[in-house]
Amino acid sequence: MNSLAQIIITVGGVATACLTVFGIFKSVAGHLSSAKERARLQAERNIAQDKDIERLKEENQLICYGLSAALDGLEQLGANHSVPVAKNKLQKYLNKQAHR
């Protein structure tokens, strides 16, 4: 009877150990899968943000060129108060950005 109890205890211990190892393995696999998914989502967000930034840069470039043309037209019409100052600052800014 004593050896049967010992066998049952041993089998129970082995089964518990196996289930524990399986649980740990499953947990680690789930964590790695989750980390890969988070990395993939972050990469997708980065690509979308890069596209948005590029679109905004193009839009800002067009706005600056339009503003430059408007300031040039105002200067040609004789608006000399702060128009030449603003036009010069804008030209300096655009030149600085072009050489960046």
mmCIF file of C-alpha atoms in Angstrom:
data_model
loop_
_atom_site.group_PDB
_atom_site.id
_atom_site.type_symbol
_atom_site.label_atom_id
_atom_site.label_comp_id
_atom_site.label_asym_id
_atom_site.label_seq_id
_atom_site.Cartn_x
_atom_site.Cartn_y
_atom_site.Cartn_z
ATOM 1 C CA MET A 1 0.000 0.000 0.000
ATOM 2 C CA ASN A 2 2.862 2.326 0.829
ATOM 3 C CA SER A 3 4.461 1.892 -2.582
ATOM 4 C CA LEU A 4 1.131 2.558 -4.333
ATOM 5 C CA ALA A 5 0.768 5.833 -2.443
ATOM 6 C CA GLN A 6 4.340 6.731 -3.367
ATOM 7 C CA ILE A 7 3.628 5.999 -7.055
ATOM 8 C CA ILE A 8 0.463 8.149 -6.971
ATOM 9 C CA ILE A 9 2.357 11.015 -5.331
ATOM 10 C CA THR A 10 5.181 10.735 -7.871
ATOM 11 C CA VAL A 11 2.765 10.647 -10.831
ATOM 12 C CA GLY A 12 0.943 13.661 -9.404
ATOM 13 C CA GLY A 13 4.224 15.541 -8.978
ATOM 14 C CA VAL A 14 5.331 14.742 -12.523
ATOM 15 C CA ALA A 15 1.928 15.785 -13.899
ATOM 16 C CA THR A 16 2.052 19.045 -11.922
ATOM 17 C CA ALA A 17 5.579 19.753 -13.157
ATOM 18 C CA CYS A 18 4.585 19.052 -16.762
ATOM 19 C CA LEU A 19 1.536 21.318 -16.528
ATOM 20 C CA THR A 20 3.630 24.064 -14.931
ATOM 21 C CA VAL A 21 6.257 23.875 -17.686
ATOM 22 C CA PHE A 22 3.495 23.871 -20.329
ATOM 23 C CA GLY A 23 1.853 26.893 -18.678
ATOM 24 C CA ILE A 24 5.120 28.804 -18.580
ATOM 25 C CA PHE A 25 5.833 27.941 -22.220
ATOM 26 C CA LYS A 26 2.333 29.043 -23.265
ATOM 27 C CA SER A 27 2.689 32.296 -21.327
ATOM 28 C CA VAL A 28 6.070 33.102 -22.908
ATOM 29 C CA ALA A 29 4.759 32.257 -26.389
ATOM 30 C CA GLY A 30 1.746 34.521 -25.843
ATOM 31 C CA HIS A 31 3.972 37.352 -24.628
ATOM 32 C CA LEU A 32 6.267 37.048 -27.655
ATOM 33 C CA SER A 33 3.286 36.990 -29.997
ATOM 34 C CA SER A 34 1.853 40.062 -28.286
ATOM 35 C CA ALA A 35 5.196 41.873 -28.540
ATOM 36 C CA LYS A 36 5.415 41.104 -32.268
ATOM 37 C CA GLU A 37 1.878 42.413 -32.774
ATOM 38 C CA ARG A 38 2.682 45.628 -30.898
ATOM 39 C CA ALA A 39 5.822 46.098 -32.997
ATOM 40 C CA ARG A 40 3.836 45.548 -36.206
ATOM 41 C CA LEU A 41 1.187 48.065 -35.150
ATOM 42 C CA GLN A 42 3.869 50.617 -34.233
ATOM 43 C CA ALA A 43 5.531 50.150 -37.625
ATOM 44 C CA GLU A 44 2.179 50.742 -39.354
ATOM 45 C CA ARG A 45 1.617 53.893 -37.282
ATOM 46 C CA ASN A 46 5.114 55.140 -38.149
ATOM 47 C CA ILE A 47 4.460 54.651 -41.867
ATOM 48 C CA ALA A 48 1.147 56.509 -41.618
ATOM 49 C CA GLN A 49 2.774 59.345 -39.661
ATOM 50 C CA ASP A 50 5.609 59.605 -42.191
ATOM 51 C CA LYS A 51 3.048 59.945 -44.999
ATOM 52 C CA ASP A 52 1.160 62.608 -43.038
ATOM 53 C CA ILE A 53 4.361 64.530 -42.315
ATOM 54 C CA GLU A 54 5.344 64.438 -45.990
ATOM 55 C CA ARG A 55 1.890 65.709 -46.996
ATOM 56 C CA LEU A 56 2.106 68.518 -44.434
ATOM 57 C CA LYS A 57 5.559 69.506 -45.688
ATOM 58 C CA GLU A 58 4.241 69.793 -49.227
ATOM 59 C CA GLU A 59 1.257 71.789 -48.012
ATOM 60 C CA ASN A 60 3.483 74.155 -46.003
ATOM 61 C CA GLN A 61 5.729 74.624 -49.015
ATOM 62 C CA LEU A 62 2.755 75.664 -51.138
ATOM 63 C CA ILE A 63 1.515 78.011 -48.407
ATOM 64 C CA CYS A 64 4.958 79.649 -48.160
ATOM 65 C CA TYR A 65 5.175 80.114 -51.928
ATOM 66 C CA GLY A 66 1.671 81.596 -51.985
ATOM 67 C CA LEU A 67 2.523 83.923 -49.112
ATOM 68 C CA SER A 68 5.714 84.958 -50.868
ATOM 69 C CA ALA A 69 3.765 85.754 -54.031
ATOM 70 C CA ALA A 70 1.165 87.719 -52.049
ATOM 71 C CA LEU A 71 3.859 89.741 -50.268
ATOM 72 C CA ASP A 72 5.601 90.385 -53.585
ATOM 73 C CA GLY A 73 2.312 91.607 -55.094
ATOM 74 C CA LEU A 74 1.643 93.872 -52.111
ATOM 75 C CA GLU A 75 5.143 95.295 -52.381
ATOM 76 C CA GLN A 76 4.629 95.982 -56.093
ATOM 77 C CA LEU A 77 1.383 97.790 -55.254
ATOM 78 C CA GLY A 78 3.277 100.047 -52.869
ATOM 79 C CA ALA A 79 2.548 98.543 -49.461
ATOM 80 C CA ASN A 80 5.891 99.400 -47.893
ATOM 81 C CA HIS A 81 5.225 99.399 -44.157
ATOM 82 C CA SER A 82 5.980 95.876 -42.911
ATOM 83 C CA VAL A 83 5.613 94.021 -46.212
ATOM 84 C CA PRO A 84 9.306 94.240 -47.233
ATOM 85 C CA VAL A 85 10.381 93.134 -43.745
ATOM 86 C CA ALA A 86 8.015 90.149 -43.788
ATOM 87 C CA LYS A 87 9.051 89.275 -47.340
ATOM 88 C CA ASN A 88 12.754 89.350 -46.441
ATOM 89 C CA LYS A 89 12.179 87.218 -43.332
ATOM 90 C CA LEU A 90 10.183 84.703 -45.358
ATOM 91 C CA GLN A 91 12.871 84.567 -48.061
ATOM 92 C CA LYS A 92 15.592 84.027 -45.442
ATOM 93 C CA TYR A 93 13.528 81.289 -43.812
ATOM 94 C CA LEU A 94 12.886 79.536 -47.154
ATOM 95 C CA ASN A 95 16.565 79.750 -48.105
ATOM 96 C CA LYS A 96 17.602 78.391 -44.719
ATOM 97 C CA GLN A 97 15.141 75.509 -45.037
ATOM 98 C CA ALA A 98 16.299 74.755 -48.591
ATOM 99 C CA HIS A 99 19.890 74.300 -47.420
ATOM 100 C CA ARG A 100 18.989 72.111 -44.476
#
